[in-house]
Amino acid sequence: MNTSFDGKTALVTGAGSGIGRATAQAYARAGASVVLADLDEAAAQAAADELTSQGHRAIAVRCDVSDETDVAAMVAQTVSAFGRLDMAFNGAGLHVPVTETADALAEDFDLAIAVNLRGVWNCMKHELRQMRQQRSGAIVNCSSQSGIVGTAGLGAYTASKHGVIGLTKSAALEYAPLGIQINVVCPGTTDTPMVQKAVADAPEHMDTIIKEIPTGRLGRAEEIASAVVWLSSPGAAFMVGQAVVPDGGYTVR
Ligand code: NAP
């Protein structure tokens, strides 16, 4: 695959860490100017500084994706810095504690939905206002293998990630006639700070997780980023509302 994003602008949420950071790097290496947005402003700035020190064009923006005002400002800053918005990876997300449904907390349910689902809705809404004017663009939302199958103890997270696939399919149908491509990536368990934090209290869980992955290893953030870059590229122009699942085979067992 020879993808060139020269002259194009990419926006990445959750770009301070893990999959988002790897995706921002991949967009930059393909030639795009990149806006790195994250709740953790220092992490976004460090990731942007790394790219600019390598000769890429990048800026950092603080944004809480669950706050529509922040999201509108993030898109406005992108257009003000680079003049347009060609690609967006809506990667910001979080895990909530593993709990059986009868004991789950309403606050955790609300947080998972606010960030993982409403956050993607907020981002798509404002990204599409710009892309609709341009009559071009590509959006890749971030779901999960938990958007495809259920996971015991992860009801709120699973609901949020199933919802992202529904949002993606509906928006993709609305904007396909304009040539705006919208798809969703559903990573399997990937070696990022989110996963390291999730198993920090019980490291033995990692062995169980790995045993359930047919490849016998966790995914790498770069492997998810390469799927996102392809879904953002002209090579994927005939993909409409599709879920691409780089999960080491977890969901095909
Ligand atoms: P990560 O390393 O924790 O990175 C996520 C980033 O998003 C963090 O920098 C986090 O900031 C930021 N973030 C959290 N809430 C935010 C908000 N409200 N607004 C803006 N930014 C926010 O996680 P990751 O593993 O790379 O996950 C990236 C995406 O992939 C998520 O949507 C996740 O659900 C999905 N995913 C991950 C896996 C996996 O195994 N890693 C599997 C399937 C799907 P803070 O650190 O300050 O919270």
mmCIF file of C-alpha atoms and ligand atoms in Angstrom:
data_model
loop_
_atom_site.group_PDB
_atom_site.id
_atom_site.type_symbol
_atom_site.label_atom_id
_atom_site.label_comp_id
_atom_site.label_asym_id
_atom_site.label_seq_id
_atom_site.Cartn_x
_atom_site.Cartn_y
_atom_site.Cartn_z
ATOM 1 C CA MET A 1 0.000 0.000 0.000
ATOM 2 C CA ASN A 2 1.488 3.307 -1.044
ATOM 3 C CA THR A 3 -0.602 5.927 0.734
ATOM 4 C CA SER A 4 0.316 9.581 0.354
ATOM 5 C CA PHE A 5 -1.490 12.184 2.417
ATOM 6 C CA ASP A 6 0.661 15.095 1.200
ATOM 7 C CA GLY A 7 -1.267 18.365 1.529
ATOM 8 C CA LYS A 8 -3.957 16.732 3.665
ATOM 9 C CA THR A 9 -4.959 17.401 7.278
ATOM 10 C CA ALA A 10 -5.743 14.702 9.835
ATOM 11 C CA LEU A 11 -7.393 15.091 13.241
ATOM 12 C CA VAL A 12 -6.856 12.403 15.892
ATOM 13 C CA THR A 13 -8.600 12.266 19.268
ATOM 14 C CA GLY A 14 -6.989 10.294 22.075
ATOM 15 C CA ALA A 15 -3.697 11.160 20.365
ATOM 16 C CA GLY A 16 -1.691 11.433 23.579
ATOM 17 C CA SER A 17 -1.447 7.690 24.102
ATOM 18 C CA GLY A 18 -1.681 4.196 22.670
ATOM 19 C CA ILE A 19 -3.623 3.652 19.448
ATOM 20 C CA GLY A 20 -4.345 7.366 18.898
ATOM 21 C CA ARG A 21 -0.700 8.299 19.241
ATOM 22 C CA ALA A 22 0.365 5.539 16.829
ATOM 23 C CA THR A 23 -2.303 6.679 14.349
ATOM 24 C CA ALA A 24 -1.154 10.310 14.527
ATOM 25 C CA GLN A 25 2.379 9.093 13.783
ATOM 26 C CA ALA A 26 1.168 6.993 10.850
ATOM 27 C CA TYR A 27 -0.813 9.896 9.329
ATOM 28 C CA ALA A 28 2.233 12.180 9.718
ATOM 29 C CA ARG A 29 4.592 9.660 8.112
ATOM 30 C CA ALA A 30 2.173 9.438 5.177
ATOM 31 C CA GLY A 31 2.558 13.205 4.714
ATOM 32 C CA ALA A 32 -0.455 14.685 6.529
ATOM 33 C CA SER A 33 -0.470 17.706 8.824
ATOM 34 C CA VAL A 34 -1.826 16.362 12.101
ATOM 35 C CA VAL A 35 -3.892 17.809 14.954
ATOM 36 C CA LEU A 36 -3.366 15.737 18.093
ATOM 37 C CA ALA A 37 -6.250 16.137 20.537
ATOM 38 C CA ASP A 38 -6.496 14.639 23.995
ATOM 39 C CA LEU A 39 -7.957 15.279 27.432
ATOM 40 C CA ASP A 40 -4.381 14.990 28.676
ATOM 41 C CA GLU A 41 -2.945 18.166 27.167
ATOM 42 C CA ALA A 42 0.640 17.446 28.221
ATOM 43 C CA ALA A 43 0.526 14.010 26.578
ATOM 44 C CA ALA A 44 -0.899 15.478 23.351
ATOM 45 C CA GLN A 45 1.791 18.191 23.365
ATOM 46 C CA ALA A 46 4.583 15.641 23.910
ATOM 47 C CA ALA A 47 3.260 13.518 21.025
ATOM 48 C CA ALA A 48 2.990 16.604 18.763
ATOM 49 C CA ASP A 49 6.510 17.750 19.753
ATOM 50 C CA GLU A 50 7.873 14.338 18.806
ATOM 51 C CA LEU A 51 6.340 14.696 15.338
ATOM 52 C CA THR A 52 7.531 18.280 14.782
ATOM 53 C CA SER A 53 11.057 17.292 15.887
ATOM 54 C CA GLN A 54 10.962 14.725 13.050
ATOM 55 C CA GLY A 55 10.031 17.430 10.523
ATOM 56 C CA HIS A 56 6.268 16.812 10.424
ATOM 57 C CA ARG A 57 3.546 19.455 10.787
ATOM 58 C CA ALA A 58 1.614 18.909 14.006
ATOM 59 C CA ILE A 59 -0.200 20.814 16.724
ATOM 60 C CA ALA A 60 -1.700 19.719 20.045
ATOM 61 C CA VAL A 61 -5.177 20.630 21.257
ATOM 62 C CA ARG A 62 -6.769 19.938 24.634
ATOM 63 C CA CYS A 63 -10.252 18.497 24.142
ATOM 64 C CA ASP A 64 -12.724 16.538 26.223
ATOM 65 C CA VAL A 65 -14.652 14.675 23.525
ATOM 66 C CA SER A 66 -17.699 14.337 25.797
ATOM 67 C CA ASP A 67 -18.077 18.145 25.764
ATOM 68 C CA GLU A 68 -19.591 19.387 22.491
ATOM 69 C CA THR A 69 -18.244 22.923 22.999
ATOM 70 C CA ASP A 70 -14.696 21.558 23.295
ATOM 71 C CA VAL A 71 -15.226 19.425 20.198
ATOM 72 C CA ALA A 72 -16.514 22.344 18.109
ATOM 73 C CA ALA A 73 -13.467 24.384 19.188
ATOM 74 C CA MET A 74 -11.134 21.486 18.306
ATOM 75 C CA VAL A 75 -12.470 21.305 14.749
ATOM 76 C CA ALA A 76 -12.325 25.112 14.426
ATOM 77 C CA GLN A 77 -8.678 25.082 15.583
ATOM 78 C CA THR A 78 -7.890 22.379 13.016
ATOM 79 C CA VAL A 79 -9.328 24.428 10.161
ATOM 80 C CA SER A 80 -7.728 27.605 11.443
ATOM 81 C CA ALA A 81 -4.280 25.944 11.642
ATOM 82 C CA PHE A 82 -4.292 23.944 8.400
ATOM 83 C CA GLY A 83 -7.204 25.287 6.321
ATOM 84 C CA ARG A 84 -9.185 22.053 5.964
ATOM 85 C CA LEU A 85 -10.023 18.663 7.476
ATOM 86 C CA ASP A 86 -9.488 15.612 5.303
ATOM 87 C CA MET A 87 -9.282 12.708 7.768
ATOM 88 C CA ALA A 88 -10.398 12.142 11.328
ATOM 89 C CA PHE A 89 -9.733 9.234 13.666
ATOM 90 C CA ASN A 90 -12.125 9.388 16.623
ATOM 91 C CA GLY A 91 -9.989 7.287 18.962
ATOM 92 C CA ALA A 92 -10.498 8.810 22.433
ATOM 93 C CA GLY A 93 -12.037 6.312 24.798
ATOM 94 C CA LEU A 94 -11.873 4.826 28.230
ATOM 95 C CA HIS A 95 -12.490 1.647 30.167
ATOM 96 C CA VAL A 96 -14.640 1.496 33.262
ATOM 97 C CA PRO A 97 -14.126 -1.071 36.047
ATOM 98 C CA VAL A 98 -15.042 -4.688 35.323
ATOM 99 C CA THR A 99 -18.219 -5.441 37.309
ATOM 100 C CA GLU A 100 -21.092 -7.848 36.959
ATOM 101 C CA THR A 101 -24.246 -6.090 35.791
ATOM 102 C CA ALA A 102 -26.156 -6.349 39.092
ATOM 103 C CA ASP A 103 -23.383 -4.445 40.891
ATOM 104 C CA ALA A 104 -22.442 -1.921 38.186
ATOM 105 C CA LEU A 105 -22.481 1.777 39.082
ATOM 106 C CA ALA A 106 -24.672 4.249 37.181
ATOM 107 C CA GLU A 107 -21.746 6.734 37.135
ATOM 108 C CA ASP A 108 -19.550 4.215 35.310
ATOM 109 C CA PHE A 109 -22.309 3.475 32.787
ATOM 110 C CA ASP A 110 -22.827 7.209 32.160
ATOM 111 C CA LEU A 111 -19.093 7.842 31.805
ATOM 112 C CA ALA A 112 -18.600 5.027 29.272
ATOM 113 C CA ILE A 113 -21.522 6.282 27.184
ATOM 114 C CA ALA A 114 -20.521 9.970 27.503
ATOM 115 C CA VAL A 115 -16.958 9.460 26.302
ATOM 116 C CA ASN A 116 -17.039 6.371 24.090
ATOM 117 C CA LEU A 117 -20.397 6.921 22.362
ATOM 118 C CA ARG A 118 -21.520 10.534 22.779
ATOM 119 C CA GLY A 119 -17.863 11.537 22.263
ATOM 120 C CA VAL A 120 -17.818 9.896 18.832
ATOM 121 C CA TRP A 121 -21.191 11.473 18.002
ATOM 122 C CA ASN A 122 -19.914 14.937 19.042
ATOM 123 C CA CYS A 123 -16.790 14.523 16.940
ATOM 124 C CA MET A 124 -18.539 13.209 13.827
ATOM 125 C CA LYS A 125 -21.118 15.985 13.994
ATOM 126 C CA HIS A 126 -18.542 18.785 13.917
ATOM 127 C CA GLU A 127 -16.098 17.034 11.580
ATOM 128 C CA LEU A 128 -18.943 16.449 9.115
ATOM 129 C CA ARG A 129 -19.972 20.106 9.145
ATOM 130 C CA GLN A 130 -16.513 20.892 7.734
ATOM 131 C CA MET A 131 -16.337 17.870 5.403
ATOM 132 C CA ARG A 132 -19.840 18.580 4.072
ATOM 133 C CA GLN A 133 -18.678 22.049 2.998
ATOM 134 C CA GLN A 134 -15.592 20.561 1.359
ATOM 135 C CA ARG A 135 -17.652 17.693 -0.133
ATOM 136 C CA SER A 136 -14.807 15.336 0.779
ATOM 137 C CA GLY A 137 -13.301 13.587 3.776
ATOM 138 C CA ALA A 138 -12.779 10.297 5.585
ATOM 139 C CA ILE A 139 -13.747 9.435 9.156
ATOM 140 C CA VAL A 140 -12.688 6.340 11.069
ATOM 141 C CA ASN A 141 -14.399 5.787 14.402
ATOM 142 C CA CYS A 142 -12.966 3.581 17.120
ATOM 143 C CA SER A 143 -15.071 0.723 18.415
ATOM 144 C CA SER A 144 -13.609 -2.528 19.760
ATOM 145 C CA GLN A 145 -13.911 -6.285 19.558
ATOM 146 C CA SER A 146 -16.447 -5.460 22.300
ATOM 147 C CA GLY A 147 -18.481 -3.777 19.554
ATOM 148 C CA ILE A 148 -18.880 -7.178 17.892
ATOM 149 C CA VAL A 149 -19.247 -9.634 20.772
ATOM 150 C CA GLY A 150 -20.298 -9.461 24.412
ATOM 151 C CA THR A 151 -17.783 -9.546 27.253
ATOM 152 C CA ALA A 152 -18.841 -10.587 30.752
ATOM 153 C CA GLY A 153 -18.248 -7.786 33.260
ATOM 154 C CA LEU A 154 -17.975 -5.100 30.589
ATOM 155 C CA GLY A 155 -21.636 -4.265 29.909
ATOM 156 C CA ALA A 156 -21.341 -0.464 29.751
ATOM 157 C CA TYR A 157 -18.142 -0.508 27.668
ATOM 158 C CA THR A 158 -19.659 -3.142 25.353
ATOM 159 C CA ALA A 159 -22.865 -1.128 24.903
ATOM 160 C CA SER A 160 -20.870 2.015 24.105
ATOM 161 C CA LYS A 161 -18.753 0.196 21.522
ATOM 162 C CA HIS A 162 -21.763 -1.537 19.878
ATOM 163 C CA GLY A 163 -23.324 1.935 19.651
ATOM 164 C CA VAL A 164 -20.314 3.333 17.795
ATOM 165 C CA ILE A 165 -20.876 0.788 15.024
ATOM 166 C CA GLY A 166 -24.533 1.880 14.689
ATOM 167 C CA LEU A 167 -23.596 5.572 14.566
ATOM 168 C CA THR A 168 -20.987 4.794 11.936
ATOM 169 C CA LYS A 169 -23.339 2.834 9.669
ATOM 170 C CA SER A 170 -26.048 5.514 9.766
ATOM 171 C CA ALA A 171 -23.703 8.448 9.096
ATOM 172 C CA ALA A 172 -21.917 6.466 6.373
ATOM 173 C CA LEU A 173 -25.209 6.050 4.505
ATOM 174 C CA GLU A 174 -25.984 9.763 4.815
ATOM 175 C CA TYR A 175 -22.629 10.934 3.466
ATOM 176 C CA ALA A 176 -21.633 8.236 0.928
ATOM 177 C CA PRO A 177 -23.391 10.170 -1.875
ATOM 178 C CA LEU A 178 -21.140 13.172 -1.112
ATOM 179 C CA GLY A 179 -17.985 11.024 -1.349
ATOM 180 C CA ILE A 180 -17.289 11.201 2.390
ATOM 181 C CA GLN A 181 -16.166 7.761 3.598
ATOM 182 C CA ILE A 182 -17.053 6.745 7.161
ATOM 183 C CA ASN A 183 -15.998 3.430 8.675
ATOM 184 C CA VAL A 184 -15.110 1.947 12.045
ATOM 185 C CA VAL A 185 -12.136 0.011 13.366
ATOM 186 C CA CYS A 186 -12.708 -2.620 16.068
ATOM 187 C CA PRO A 187 -9.369 -3.433 17.709
ATOM 188 C CA GLY A 188 -8.772 -6.591 19.655
ATOM 189 C CA THR A 189 -6.777 -6.397 22.874
ATOM 190 C CA THR A 190 -3.847 -4.149 22.053
ATOM 191 C CA ASP A 191 -0.766 -3.410 24.119
ATOM 192 C CA THR A 192 -1.427 0.171 25.274
ATOM 193 C CA PRO A 193 -1.474 2.026 28.607
ATOM 194 C CA MET A 194 -5.266 1.389 28.787
ATOM 195 C CA VAL A 195 -4.752 -2.376 28.842
ATOM 196 C CA GLN A 196 -1.718 -2.186 31.134
ATOM 197 C CA LYS A 197 -3.848 -0.155 33.604
ATOM 198 C CA ALA A 198 -6.767 -2.597 33.309
ATOM 199 C CA VAL A 199 -4.613 -5.553 34.393
ATOM 200 C CA ALA A 200 -2.380 -3.656 36.842
ATOM 201 C CA ASP A 201 -4.202 -5.040 39.888
ATOM 202 C CA ALA A 202 -4.229 -8.616 38.609
ATOM 203 C CA PRO A 203 -1.342 -9.184 36.166
ATOM 204 C CA GLU A 204 -2.263 -12.891 35.930
ATOM 205 C CA HIS A 205 -5.306 -11.803 33.837
ATOM 206 C CA MET A 206 -2.896 -11.029 30.995
ATOM 207 C CA ASP A 207 -2.140 -14.749 30.515
ATOM 208 C CA THR A 208 -5.873 -15.502 30.251
ATOM 209 C CA ILE A 209 -6.371 -12.658 27.758
ATOM 210 C CA ILE A 210 -3.493 -13.843 25.581
ATOM 211 C CA LYS A 211 -4.680 -17.484 25.628
ATOM 212 C CA GLU A 212 -7.997 -16.354 24.096
ATOM 213 C CA ILE A 213 -6.301 -14.638 21.129
ATOM 214 C CA PRO A 214 -5.656 -17.058 18.256
ATOM 215 C CA THR A 215 -2.392 -15.280 17.328
ATOM 216 C CA GLY A 216 -1.171 -15.865 20.899
ATOM 217 C CA ARG A 217 -0.201 -12.244 21.421
ATOM 218 C CA LEU A 218 -1.655 -8.793 21.987
ATOM 219 C CA GLY A 219 -2.087 -6.426 19.056
ATOM 220 C CA ARG A 220 0.369 -3.599 18.554
ATOM 221 C CA ALA A 221 -0.896 -0.007 18.323
ATOM 222 C CA GLU A 222 0.872 0.317 14.936
ATOM 223 C CA GLU A 223 -1.195 -2.598 13.596
ATOM 224 C CA ILE A 224 -4.426 -0.790 14.459
ATOM 225 C CA ALA A 225 -3.030 2.453 13.008
ATOM 226 C CA SER A 226 -2.295 0.776 9.678
ATOM 227 C CA ALA A 227 -5.946 -0.317 9.399
ATOM 228 C CA VAL A 228 -7.039 3.264 10.178
ATOM 229 C CA VAL A 229 -4.695 4.723 7.565
ATOM 230 C CA TRP A 230 -6.037 2.350 4.931
ATOM 231 C CA LEU A 231 -9.671 3.142 5.846
ATOM 232 C CA SER A 232 -8.790 6.855 5.519
ATOM 233 C CA SER A 233 -7.231 6.430 2.093
ATOM 234 C CA PRO A 234 -8.643 6.567 -1.447
ATOM 235 C CA GLY A 235 -8.007 2.797 -1.602
ATOM 236 C CA ALA A 236 -10.945 2.330 0.786
ATOM 237 C CA ALA A 237 -13.328 4.652 -1.101
ATOM 238 C CA PHE A 238 -15.801 1.807 -1.717
ATOM 239 C CA MET A 239 -15.979 0.918 2.025
ATOM 240 C CA VAL A 240 -19.208 2.363 3.460
ATOM 241 C CA GLY A 241 -20.000 1.984 7.168
ATOM 242 C CA GLN A 242 -17.897 -1.147 7.499
ATOM 243 C CA ALA A 243 -16.397 -2.531 10.686
ATOM 244 C CA VAL A 244 -12.785 -3.648 10.174
ATOM 245 C CA VAL A 245 -11.639 -5.941 12.972
ATOM 246 C CA PRO A 246 -7.873 -6.265 13.605
ATOM 247 C CA ASP A 247 -8.201 -8.596 16.615
ATOM 248 C CA GLY A 248 -5.790 -11.490 16.099
ATOM 249 C CA GLY A 249 -8.786 -13.699 15.317
ATOM 250 C CA TYR A 250 -10.592 -13.228 18.657
ATOM 251 C CA THR A 251 -14.048 -12.678 17.167
ATOM 252 C CA VAL A 252 -13.856 -15.409 14.519
ATOM 253 C CA ARG A 253 -13.412 -18.304 16.940
HETATM 254 P P1 NAP B 1 -5.139 4.827 25.958
HETATM 255 O O1 NAP B 1 -3.722 4.416 25.797
HETATM 256 O O2 NAP B 1 -5.696 4.964 27.336
HETATM 257 O O3 NAP B 1 -5.395 6.159 25.129
HETATM 258 C C1 NAP B 1 -6.652 6.795 25.149
HETATM 259 C C2 NAP B 1 -6.439 8.288 25.205
HETATM 260 O O4 NAP B 1 -7.741 8.907 25.174
HETATM 261 C C3 NAP B 1 -5.750 8.736 26.483
HETATM 262 O O5 NAP B 1 -4.737 9.684 26.216
HETATM 263 C C4 NAP B 1 -6.895 9.348 27.278
HETATM 264 O O6 NAP B 1 -6.488 10.372 28.161
HETATM 265 C C5 NAP B 1 -7.737 9.927 26.164
HETATM 266 N N1 NAP B 1 -9.085 10.239 26.635
HETATM 267 C C6 NAP B 1 -9.825 9.621 27.585
HETATM 268 N N2 NAP B 1 -10.981 10.238 27.780
HETATM 269 C C7 NAP B 1 -10.985 11.307 26.938
HETATM 270 C C8 NAP B 1 -11.895 12.358 26.688
HETATM 271 N N3 NAP B 1 -13.057 12.459 27.364
HETATM 272 N N4 NAP B 1 -11.578 13.272 25.745
HETATM 273 C C9 NAP B 1 -10.417 13.203 25.067
HETATM 274 N N5 NAP B 1 -9.490 12.245 25.294
HETATM 275 C C10 NAP B 1 -9.774 11.307 26.207
HETATM 276 O O7 NAP B 1 -6.103 3.779 25.238
HETATM 277 P P2 NAP B 1 -5.968 2.935 23.884
HETATM 278 O O8 NAP B 1 -5.842 1.530 24.275
HETATM 279 O O9 NAP B 1 -4.981 3.550 22.955
HETATM 280 O O10 NAP B 1 -7.458 3.120 23.335
HETATM 281 C C11 NAP B 1 -7.771 3.969 22.226
HETATM 282 C C12 NAP B 1 -9.137 3.565 21.729
HETATM 283 O O11 NAP B 1 -9.105 2.195 21.324
HETATM 284 C C13 NAP B 1 -10.261 3.665 22.777
HETATM 285 O O12 NAP B 1 -11.436 4.144 22.163
HETATM 286 C C14 NAP B 1 -10.432 2.227 23.234
HETATM 287 O O13 NAP B 1 -11.720 1.985 23.746
HETATM 288 C C15 NAP B 1 -10.170 1.501 21.935
HETATM 289 N N6 NAP B 1 -9.790 0.109 22.104
HETATM 290 C C16 NAP B 1 -8.650 -0.222 22.747
HETATM 291 C C17 NAP B 1 -8.325 -1.563 22.879
HETATM 292 C C18 NAP B 1 -7.078 -2.017 23.571
HETATM 293 O O14 NAP B 1 -6.961 -3.233 23.832
HETATM 294 N N7 NAP B 1 -6.120 -1.137 23.863
HETATM 295 C C19 NAP B 1 -9.160 -2.559 22.348
HETATM 296 C C20 NAP B 1 -10.314 -2.160 21.692
HETATM 297 C C21 NAP B 1 -10.630 -0.819 21.567
HETATM 298 P P3 NAP B 1 -6.270 10.000 29.718
HETATM 299 O O15 NAP B 1 -5.086 9.099 29.747
HETATM 300 O O16 NAP B 1 -6.080 11.332 30.356
HETATM 301 O O17 NAP B 1 -7.537 9.304 30.155
#
